[in-house]
Amino acid sequence: MKLFRKHVVSGLSAIVGLLCIMMAISMVYAAGETNAGNNMQEMGGEPDLASIKNMTIEMIDKTTESLETMKADANDTTVVTINEYISELETISSNVENAESIEELKTERTSLDELFTAMNEELGLEVPMNGERPEMSGMEGQAGSGSSQMPQMGNQTGPGPAMGNQSNSNPSQMPSMGNQSNGQPPMEGDGPSIKNNSGENSEQMQNTAEESGIFAKIVDFFKSLFGSDSETSVGTESTETSTTTTTSESSAYTQSGETVTESDMEIAATNTDESAIKVNDSGSFTLSDSTIKKTGDTSSNENSDFYGLNAGVLAESGSNIELSNCTVTTDANGANAVFATGSGSSITLSNVKIETSQDGSRGVDATVGGTITCTDVDIITQGAHCATIATDRGSGTINITGGTMSTAGEGSPAVYSTGNITVSDATLTATGSEAAVIEGKNSITLNDCILTGMMKCGVMLYQSFSGDAEVGISVFTMNGGSLTAAVDPLFYSTNTNAVFNLSGVELTGTSGTLLTASADRWGTEGSNGATVAFNANGQELNGNITCDNVSSISVTLQNDTTLTGAIDAENTAGMMALDLDSSSTWNVTGTSYLTSLTDEDSALSNINDNGYTIYYDSSNSANSWLDGKTYDLNGGGKLTPISG
């Protein structure tokens, strides 16, 4: 069953709204009534594709000029946003230029209207636009509860078409097209009335074309462009607040506002930058027992990563989507499967299967304050840079319960966080990457999960300074479950402040290294190490702890935690601190160096040194309790001071 693209289309408001666009563009951008009039004269009362294309492209060009002017006084973040809008305008302009039919042009005009809406909201550019458009079923008088945000045009005493009876009880901010009074037809005797009679109306419009001027011609053109009696006209599906429209020419679904519930659908998007499902403007869409497919590459990987361009399922601008018993598949570059972006935007998934095949295509992704909640969701990704669970620029929040997630591509951890991610009772595997990664001031919390990383390390906390994540403390917390790292350390941090919290986790590593903090390719050389707090509660820890001279590590062992390994065996750490409670044990497997040592067991009986020497910095005030002395330890080794 095909699901039609849904647009909010109208009759009277669409005509008047688009009339206002032409008038406002003419006035605001000095396009001139003469030029617009000449273009409309060329139409001869019928839609001329070339003329409308020229007018639309002129509108886009003038808008682009305004955006370029705004950049001079904008901050860096706003400039990035403006450039993105300019890029989208260029794409629409190209599509308009290549349009071969009025129907194709209608699609681009709808896209342009949506873009103008976004620019008005985000930049305050005040680009003229259609506003909400109630269902178009004729040209008869419309009075009621519609609400179109249209510019007031003022009373007109000259000739012009009457737009039907307009009652003051209608709160729509419609342009006043002549002298109007409560319940009375406007412009009586001053111009032709537009009625729900296409033949009579066409004849009146044709006969009075010169008398009515540019306004009548624009009305006539847009009536023919959006007329409901066309073979390709939209069907309607009404709700309490507005009207949803569909067209059989597209299998992608777009919903602006409203509350809609559907089931048993097959939804597919094949075009570049087109989502299979897109809900915006605080809309709510519930879908069950359906299949969603996305093909067609993105034109901008950055916009796909940050804002969900080209996603399979996209919720934005405060909208909500709920999917249950569905499958979502994408087979395209930059085609994230499920994406929520913007404060108040949310997606809820239950018993959903997700699979992506190409690069830059994550499973579920939340950005700029978006939220995703999943229950019993299975996710598979195949491409590079395709985490199954991800947040990105501006942060996002994801909560997962149950399910199995696996990645195969390079740079594709099972979990990648530049926001706040919590996963419980799930199995997560990355065969070509780390198991989990946090960038910057963000977090991952795993409860009773099975987490496996087959490449690079188990868990990495870092800061790239790419602008994707705020600078601050990265926090990784794991309670119960298991973590396996097939290569390199179980835990690694660079170029950030990091906290690792472990409680009752079964750890398996093959490298012999538990934790490493060091400089890497990110940040400024000499100051790009990591500052790490490693907290273990009721843990069995196996492996060495290593640190370079621009990094520092503080290890806290509590509640029957046991560490078996050497600490800073090469004496390279900028700072290395160990804090044991009396119930925890350190089994030393090699010569170790500590900047500071704190032990609730003042007799040091919980340190089994196996004949190795532990050196501590006697000049550090934290070691004053040791009084600069050498102590014999269990196992025949010793704890002895070293200065510097």
XYZ file of C-alpha atoms in Angstrom, residues 35-432:
398
model
C 8.081 43.133 -14.166
C 5.604 40.926 -12.325
C 2.819 42.301 -14.434
C 4.721 41.610 -17.638
C 5.382 38.051 -16.536
C 1.733 37.512 -15.749
C 0.692 39.098 -19.048
C 2.808 36.485 -20.776
C 0.664 33.830 -19.116
C -2.467 35.114 -20.798
C -4.508 33.850 -17.855
C -2.982 30.343 -18.104
C 0.060 29.030 -16.184
C 3.157 29.517 -18.341
C 5.939 27.271 -16.999
C 8.838 29.479 -18.123
C 7.347 32.631 -16.620
C 6.612 31.021 -13.283
C 10.065 29.480 -13.162
C 11.598 32.905 -13.770
C 9.504 34.517 -11.043
C 10.341 31.754 -8.556
C 14.062 31.907 -9.311
C 13.971 35.693 -8.924
C 12.322 35.228 -5.529
C 15.067 32.796 -4.506
C 17.835 35.089 -5.780
C 16.506 38.049 -3.826
C 16.185 35.946 -0.690
C 19.752 34.715 -1.127
C 20.953 38.317 -1.442
C 19.241 39.145 1.855
C 20.869 36.156 3.539
C 24.292 37.173 2.248
C 23.742 40.660 3.665
C 22.814 39.208 7.065
C 26.127 37.330 7.266
C 28.077 40.579 7.686
C 26.699 41.133 11.196
C 26.118 37.508 12.223
C 28.137 35.419 14.653
C 29.948 32.282 13.506
C 27.129 29.920 14.442
C 24.538 31.985 12.588
C 26.795 32.240 9.532
C 26.930 28.438 9.394
C 23.130 28.323 9.559
C 22.776 30.990 6.866
C 25.167 29.111 4.578
C 23.071 25.979 5.020
C 19.936 27.874 4.011
C 21.715 29.360 1.001
C 22.764 25.864 -0.037
C 19.170 24.644 0.229
C 17.949 27.636 -1.782
C 20.496 26.833 -4.481
C 19.228 23.265 -4.628
C 15.611 24.381 -4.964
C 16.590 26.974 -7.586
C 18.310 24.275 -9.622
C 15.271 22.025 -9.338
C 13.007 24.872 -10.425
C 15.247 25.583 -13.403
C 15.048 21.930 -14.448
C 11.319 21.516 -13.792
C 9.492 20.247 -16.851
C 5.928 20.530 -15.633
C 3.677 22.574 -13.397
C 3.438 19.574 -11.057
C 7.213 19.525 -10.566
C 7.146 23.254 -9.954
C 4.406 22.827 -7.344
C 6.636 20.449 -5.421
C 9.499 22.963 -5.392
C 7.188 25.797 -4.356
C 6.071 23.674 -1.399
C 9.706 23.027 -0.466
C 10.433 26.744 -0.775
C 7.529 27.624 1.503
C 8.770 25.164 4.137
C 12.253 26.640 3.892
C 10.905 30.177 4.272
C 9.051 29.029 7.398
C 12.267 27.685 8.890
C 14.197 30.860 8.025
C 11.546 33.063 9.566
C 11.600 31.049 12.782
C 15.374 30.696 13.090
C 16.722 33.907 11.551
C 13.810 36.327 11.788
C 14.327 37.166 8.119
C 10.605 37.833 7.576
C 10.567 36.198 4.174
C 6.988 36.354 2.831
C 5.323 32.971 2.701
C 2.018 31.163 2.378
C 1.203 30.426 5.989
C -1.257 27.671 6.819
C -3.536 26.819 3.969
C -6.897 25.144 4.631
C -8.300 22.627 2.182
C -9.007 23.917 -1.304
C -12.299 22.624 -2.594
C -13.536 25.713 -4.370
C -13.533 29.469 -4.397
C -16.721 30.011 -2.419
C -16.860 32.205 0.665
C -14.966 30.811 3.614
C -15.666 31.847 7.147
C -14.729 29.911 10.201
C -11.893 28.962 12.426
C -9.027 28.787 9.952
C -5.885 30.585 10.950
C -3.571 31.807 8.222
C -0.801 34.143 9.214
C -1.069 36.405 6.167
C 0.028 40.023 5.837
C -2.711 42.633 5.914
C -2.935 44.402 2.569
C -5.357 47.120 3.591
C -8.671 48.070 1.965
C -8.601 48.466 -1.783
C -11.024 50.797 -3.457
C -9.808 50.135 -6.965
C -10.854 47.275 -9.183
C -9.864 43.759 -8.147
C -11.462 40.365 -7.731
C -13.582 39.771 -4.667
C -12.325 36.774 -2.763
C -15.704 35.493 -1.581
C -17.672 36.395 1.514
C -15.361 37.027 4.444
C -16.816 37.288 7.903
C -15.089 39.064 10.763
C -15.712 35.935 12.800
C -12.879 34.307 10.865
C -9.631 34.970 12.748
C -7.549 34.345 9.642
C -5.304 37.277 8.981
C -6.251 37.514 5.333
C -5.485 40.489 3.133
C -8.415 42.815 2.821
C -9.257 42.820 -0.876
C -11.768 45.613 -0.888
C -14.406 47.308 1.269
C -15.827 44.624 3.589
C -18.457 44.579 6.276
C -19.783 41.873 8.568
C -21.534 39.231 6.523
C -21.576 41.393 3.372
C -19.909 40.553 0.073
C -16.835 42.710 -0.479
C -16.380 45.184 -3.303
C -19.996 45.014 -4.398
C -20.122 46.490 -7.862
C -16.385 47.120 -7.874
C -15.142 43.877 -9.414
C -15.943 40.299 -10.296
C -16.869 37.862 -7.537
C -15.039 34.547 -7.506
C -17.598 31.824 -6.936
C -17.540 28.041 -6.913
C -18.255 27.905 -10.616
C -15.159 27.293 -12.647
C -16.695 28.181 -15.975
C -18.318 31.412 -14.800
C -15.283 32.334 -12.805
C -12.867 31.786 -15.710
C -15.027 33.825 -17.999
C -15.283 36.673 -15.502
C -11.568 36.590 -14.829
C -10.768 36.586 -18.552
C -13.213 39.391 -19.321
C -11.888 41.595 -16.561
C -8.195 40.717 -16.789
C -7.095 44.176 -17.773
C -9.544 45.846 -15.401
C -8.502 43.742 -12.409
C -4.785 44.067 -13.100
C -2.002 42.010 -11.601
C -4.009 40.829 -8.572
C -6.677 39.086 -10.617
C -4.116 37.458 -12.868
C -2.129 36.048 -9.980
C -5.327 34.721 -8.417
C -6.354 33.162 -11.735
C -2.922 31.577 -12.162
C -2.752 30.059 -8.718
C -6.334 28.849 -8.947
C -5.376 26.888 -12.040
C -2.106 25.763 -10.454
C -3.709 24.350 -7.298
C -7.225 23.703 -8.644
C -8.993 20.722 -7.082
C -10.522 19.543 -10.362
C -7.149 18.643 -11.876
C -6.309 14.974 -12.489
C -3.298 15.378 -10.224
C -5.080 17.337 -7.544
C -4.755 16.320 -3.944
C -7.094 14.158 -1.961
C -8.061 15.234 1.532
C -7.981 13.748 4.991
C -9.511 16.057 7.581
C -8.744 16.367 11.254
C -10.198 18.549 13.959
C -7.673 21.322 13.483
C -6.561 21.300 9.862
C -6.485 19.313 6.662
C -3.873 16.837 5.504
C -3.502 16.336 1.769
C -1.962 13.504 -0.168
C -0.661 12.948 -3.651
C -0.164 9.610 -5.376
C 2.962 10.855 -7.138
C 5.250 10.387 -4.127
C 5.735 7.537 -1.691
C 7.430 9.750 0.933
C 5.383 11.066 3.841
C 5.485 14.679 5.009
C 3.333 15.973 7.853
C 3.258 19.517 9.165
C 1.474 19.803 12.488
C -1.637 17.700 13.174
C -2.125 14.329 14.857
C -2.270 11.342 12.518
C -2.403 7.568 13.126
C -1.729 5.030 10.384
C -0.870 1.322 10.001
C -0.006 -1.336 7.416
C 1.894 0.958 5.088
C 4.877 0.759 2.759
C 6.712 4.067 2.708
C 9.692 4.642 0.425
C 11.858 7.636 -0.470
C 14.274 7.449 -3.389
C 15.277 11.042 -4.062
C 18.364 12.900 -2.875
C 17.790 14.664 0.470
C 14.297 13.201 0.832
C 13.188 11.488 4.023
C 10.751 8.612 3.922
C 8.897 10.100 6.896
C 9.249 13.716 7.990
C 7.094 15.339 10.668
C 7.534 18.972 11.715
C 5.736 21.936 13.280
C 4.779 20.062 16.484
C 3.021 17.328 14.566
C 2.305 13.881 16.001
C 2.445 10.742 13.845
C 1.798 7.191 15.048
C 2.566 4.295 12.704
C 2.382 0.538 13.233
C 2.997 -2.679 11.294
C 4.673 -0.874 8.416
C 7.801 -0.846 6.267
C 9.945 2.263 5.723
C 12.685 2.320 3.080
C 15.133 5.027 2.066
C 17.466 5.180 -0.947
C 19.103 8.187 -2.601
C 22.295 9.762 -1.251
C 22.554 12.967 0.730
C 23.917 16.149 -0.825
C 25.454 17.190 2.509
C 26.898 14.714 5.001
C 27.180 17.501 7.570
C 23.489 18.344 7.351
C 22.644 14.654 7.520
C 24.798 14.226 10.644
C 23.532 17.319 12.444
C 19.955 17.855 11.260
C 18.725 14.579 9.780
C 18.756 15.540 6.112
C 17.960 12.445 4.012
C 16.951 10.323 7.022
C 14.574 7.417 6.881
C 12.428 8.814 9.703
C 12.801 12.448 10.807
C 11.093 14.373 13.614
C 11.921 18.074 13.882
C 10.624 21.382 15.268
C 8.904 19.932 18.316
C 7.237 16.977 16.612
C 6.616 13.444 17.845
C 6.760 10.138 15.971
C 5.822 6.727 17.366
C 6.647 3.523 15.488
C 5.711 0.005 16.578
C 6.208 -3.340 14.852
C 7.905 -1.627 11.926
C 11.074 -2.070 9.873
C 13.266 0.834 8.777
C 15.982 0.265 6.177
C 18.250 2.739 4.409
C 20.621 2.028 1.531
C 22.257 5.366 0.782
C 25.154 7.536 1.858
C 24.187 9.869 4.683
C 20.852 8.179 5.350
C 20.382 7.863 9.106
C 17.527 5.502 9.849
C 15.716 7.319 12.696
C 16.523 10.934 13.570
C 15.100 13.424 16.104
C 16.397 16.997 16.048
C 15.448 20.140 17.925
C 14.148 20.792 21.410
C 10.823 19.063 21.978
C 11.244 16.691 19.038
C 10.921 13.036 20.015
C 10.673 9.568 18.522
C 9.461 6.458 20.328
C 10.203 3.016 18.893
C 8.809 -0.326 20.059
C 9.649 -3.684 18.506
C 11.288 -2.031 15.499
C 14.012 -3.499 13.278
C 16.512 -1.074 11.733
C 19.226 -1.690 9.158
C 21.490 0.741 7.280
C 23.914 -0.305 4.535
C 26.113 2.637 3.562
C 28.454 5.200 5.123
C 27.272 7.972 7.425
C 24.028 6.164 8.197
C 23.445 5.666 11.903
C 20.688 3.597 13.430
C 19.050 6.061 15.835
C 20.390 9.591 16.220
C 19.272 12.602 18.285
C 20.695 16.125 17.929
C 20.090 19.694 19.079
C 18.003 18.574 22.049
C 15.990 15.851 20.314
C 14.945 12.692 22.203
C 14.618 9.042 21.167
C 13.204 6.215 23.292
C 13.501 2.591 22.171
C 12.117 -0.666 23.565
C 13.153 -4.003 22.045
C 14.696 -2.442 18.970
C 17.260 -4.346 16.871
C 19.753 -2.293 14.838
C 22.381 -3.331 12.265
C 24.687 -0.909 10.423
C 27.199 -1.867 7.723
C 28.946 1.347 6.651
C 31.713 3.526 8.038
C 30.844 6.116 10.694
C 27.550 4.421 11.465
C 26.973 3.988 15.190
C 23.815 2.069 15.984
C 23.028 4.579 18.752
C 24.265 8.166 18.432
C 23.810 11.750 19.444
C 25.461 14.648 17.673
C 25.863 18.424 17.572
C 23.853 20.332 20.133
C 23.444 17.139 22.140
C 20.455 14.834 22.308
C 18.978 12.257 24.652
C 18.469 8.561 23.909
C 17.036 5.885 26.193
C 17.206 2.243 25.101
C 15.737 -0.842 26.771
C 16.375 -4.283 25.309
C 17.371 -5.132 21.768
C 20.499 -6.148 19.870
C 22.759 -3.608 18.143
C 25.753 -4.334 15.910
C 28.044 -2.357 13.609
C 30.481 -3.574 10.950
C 32.109 -0.428 9.568
C 35.298 1.434 10.424
C 34.743 4.233 12.924
C 31.352 2.812 13.872
C 31.101 2.189 17.616
C 27.938 0.588 18.896
C 27.300 3.753 20.937
C 28.597 7.257 20.129
C 27.613 10.090 22.433
C 27.796 13.842 22.169
C 24.711 13.951 24.373
C 23.183 11.713 27.022
C 22.608 8.044 26.229
C 21.266 5.354 28.561
C 21.027 1.711 27.477
C 19.667 -1.166 29.575
C 19.480 -4.925 28.990
C 20.860 -4.747 25.449
C 23.593 -6.500 23.474
C 25.940 -4.090 21.664
C 28.767 -5.141 19.333
C 31.170 -3.143 17.156
C 33.302 -5.334 14.886
C 35.204 -2.527 13.153
